[in-house]
Amino acid sequence: MSKEVQNAWDRIAGTWKQSSGEVKKQWGKLTDDELMQVNGNREILEGKIQEKYGITKQQANKQIDEWANKLKV
């Protein structure tokens, strides 16, 4: 993970309640309960995306990186 992506994720994790709405827009299959379980933890989010969308860990990680880079938190 690049430093830029790490910094973006740190901001997302720090403002998880606000960011979770953006997560829901990006990955609409995730439930509110699942977003509460994630609670800003990138690895848990990665696992939930893998599970719901039937993709690999690498694909989920790439999606999160791209999303985090675009998000202005």
mmCIF file of C-alpha atoms in Angstrom, residues 7-73:
data_model
loop_
_atom_site.group_PDB
_atom_site.id
_atom_site.type_symbol
_atom_site.label_atom_id
_atom_site.label_comp_id
_atom_site.label_asym_id
_atom_site.label_seq_id
_atom_site.Cartn_x
_atom_site.Cartn_y
_atom_site.Cartn_z
ATOM 1 C CA ASN A 7 -2.861 8.371 4.559
ATOM 2 C CA ALA A 8 -6.249 8.301 2.817
ATOM 3 C CA TRP A 9 -7.236 5.177 4.731
ATOM 4 C CA ASP A 10 -6.127 6.718 8.030
ATOM 5 C CA ARG A 11 -8.508 9.620 7.368
ATOM 6 C CA ILE A 12 -11.317 7.226 6.407
ATOM 7 C CA ALA A 13 -10.826 5.129 9.536
ATOM 8 C CA GLY A 14 -10.758 8.262 11.677
ATOM 9 C CA THR A 15 -14.093 9.414 10.303
ATOM 10 C CA TRP A 16 -15.688 5.996 9.881
ATOM 11 C CA LYS A 17 -19.246 7.048 10.718
ATOM 12 C CA GLN A 18 -19.190 9.609 7.914
ATOM 13 C CA SER A 19 -17.108 7.431 5.584
ATOM 14 C CA SER A 20 -19.370 4.402 5.957
ATOM 15 C CA GLY A 21 -22.015 6.188 3.890
ATOM 16 C CA GLU A 22 -19.497 6.500 1.065
ATOM 17 C CA VAL A 23 -18.595 2.828 1.486
ATOM 18 C CA LYS A 24 -22.283 1.953 1.156
ATOM 19 C CA LYS A 25 -22.489 3.959 -2.088
ATOM 20 C CA GLN A 26 -19.468 2.123 -3.502
ATOM 21 C CA TRP A 27 -20.321 -1.380 -2.264
ATOM 22 C CA GLY A 28 -24.098 -1.392 -1.919
ATOM 23 C CA LYS A 29 -24.320 -5.081 -1.067
ATOM 24 C CA LEU A 30 -22.767 -4.419 2.340
ATOM 25 C CA THR A 31 -25.326 -4.109 5.117
ATOM 26 C CA ASP A 32 -25.355 -1.507 7.867
ATOM 27 C CA ASP A 33 -24.515 -4.269 10.364
ATOM 28 C CA GLU A 34 -21.495 -5.280 8.304
ATOM 29 C CA LEU A 35 -20.335 -1.684 8.109
ATOM 30 C CA MET A 36 -20.607 -1.467 11.903
ATOM 31 C CA GLN A 37 -18.471 -4.614 12.163
ATOM 32 C CA VAL A 38 -15.845 -3.060 9.873
ATOM 33 C CA ASN A 39 -15.659 0.051 12.079
ATOM 34 C CA GLY A 40 -12.795 1.489 10.041
ATOM 35 C CA ASN A 41 -10.764 -1.743 9.860
ATOM 36 C CA ARG A 42 -9.512 -2.109 6.299
ATOM 37 C CA GLU A 43 -8.858 -5.866 6.548
ATOM 38 C CA ILE A 44 -12.406 -6.549 7.706
ATOM 39 C CA LEU A 45 -13.771 -4.369 4.900
ATOM 40 C CA GLU A 46 -11.612 -6.259 2.434
ATOM 41 C CA GLY A 47 -13.021 -9.577 3.668
ATOM 42 C CA LYS A 48 -16.618 -8.354 3.516
ATOM 43 C CA ILE A 49 -16.143 -7.128 -0.065
ATOM 44 C CA GLN A 50 -14.540 -10.444 -1.063
ATOM 45 C CA GLU A 51 -17.427 -12.372 0.453
ATOM 46 C CA LYS A 52 -20.269 -10.244 -0.945
ATOM 47 C CA TYR A 53 -18.852 -9.775 -4.433
ATOM 48 C CA GLY A 54 -17.068 -13.116 -4.907
ATOM 49 C CA ILE A 55 -13.709 -11.558 -5.761
ATOM 50 C CA THR A 56 -10.135 -12.243 -4.692
ATOM 51 C CA LYS A 57 -8.341 -10.502 -1.864
ATOM 52 C CA GLN A 58 -6.159 -8.714 -4.415
ATOM 53 C CA GLN A 59 -9.199 -7.469 -6.337
ATOM 54 C CA ALA A 60 -10.867 -6.238 -3.153
ATOM 55 C CA ASN A 61 -7.656 -4.541 -2.058
ATOM 56 C CA LYS A 62 -7.306 -2.810 -5.442
ATOM 57 C CA GLN A 63 -10.905 -1.601 -5.301
ATOM 58 C CA ILE A 64 -10.386 -0.202 -1.801
ATOM 59 C CA ASP A 65 -7.159 1.542 -2.848
ATOM 60 C CA GLU A 66 -8.817 3.139 -5.870
ATOM 61 C CA TRP A 67 -11.855 4.182 -3.842
ATOM 62 C CA ALA A 68 -9.748 5.608 -1.000
ATOM 63 C CA ASN A 69 -7.667 7.638 -3.465
ATOM 64 C CA LYS A 70 -10.803 9.194 -4.966
ATOM 65 C CA LEU A 71 -12.520 9.900 -1.663
ATOM 66 C CA LYS A 72 -12.029 13.327 -0.195
ATOM 67 C CA VAL A 73 -12.267 12.876 3.559
#
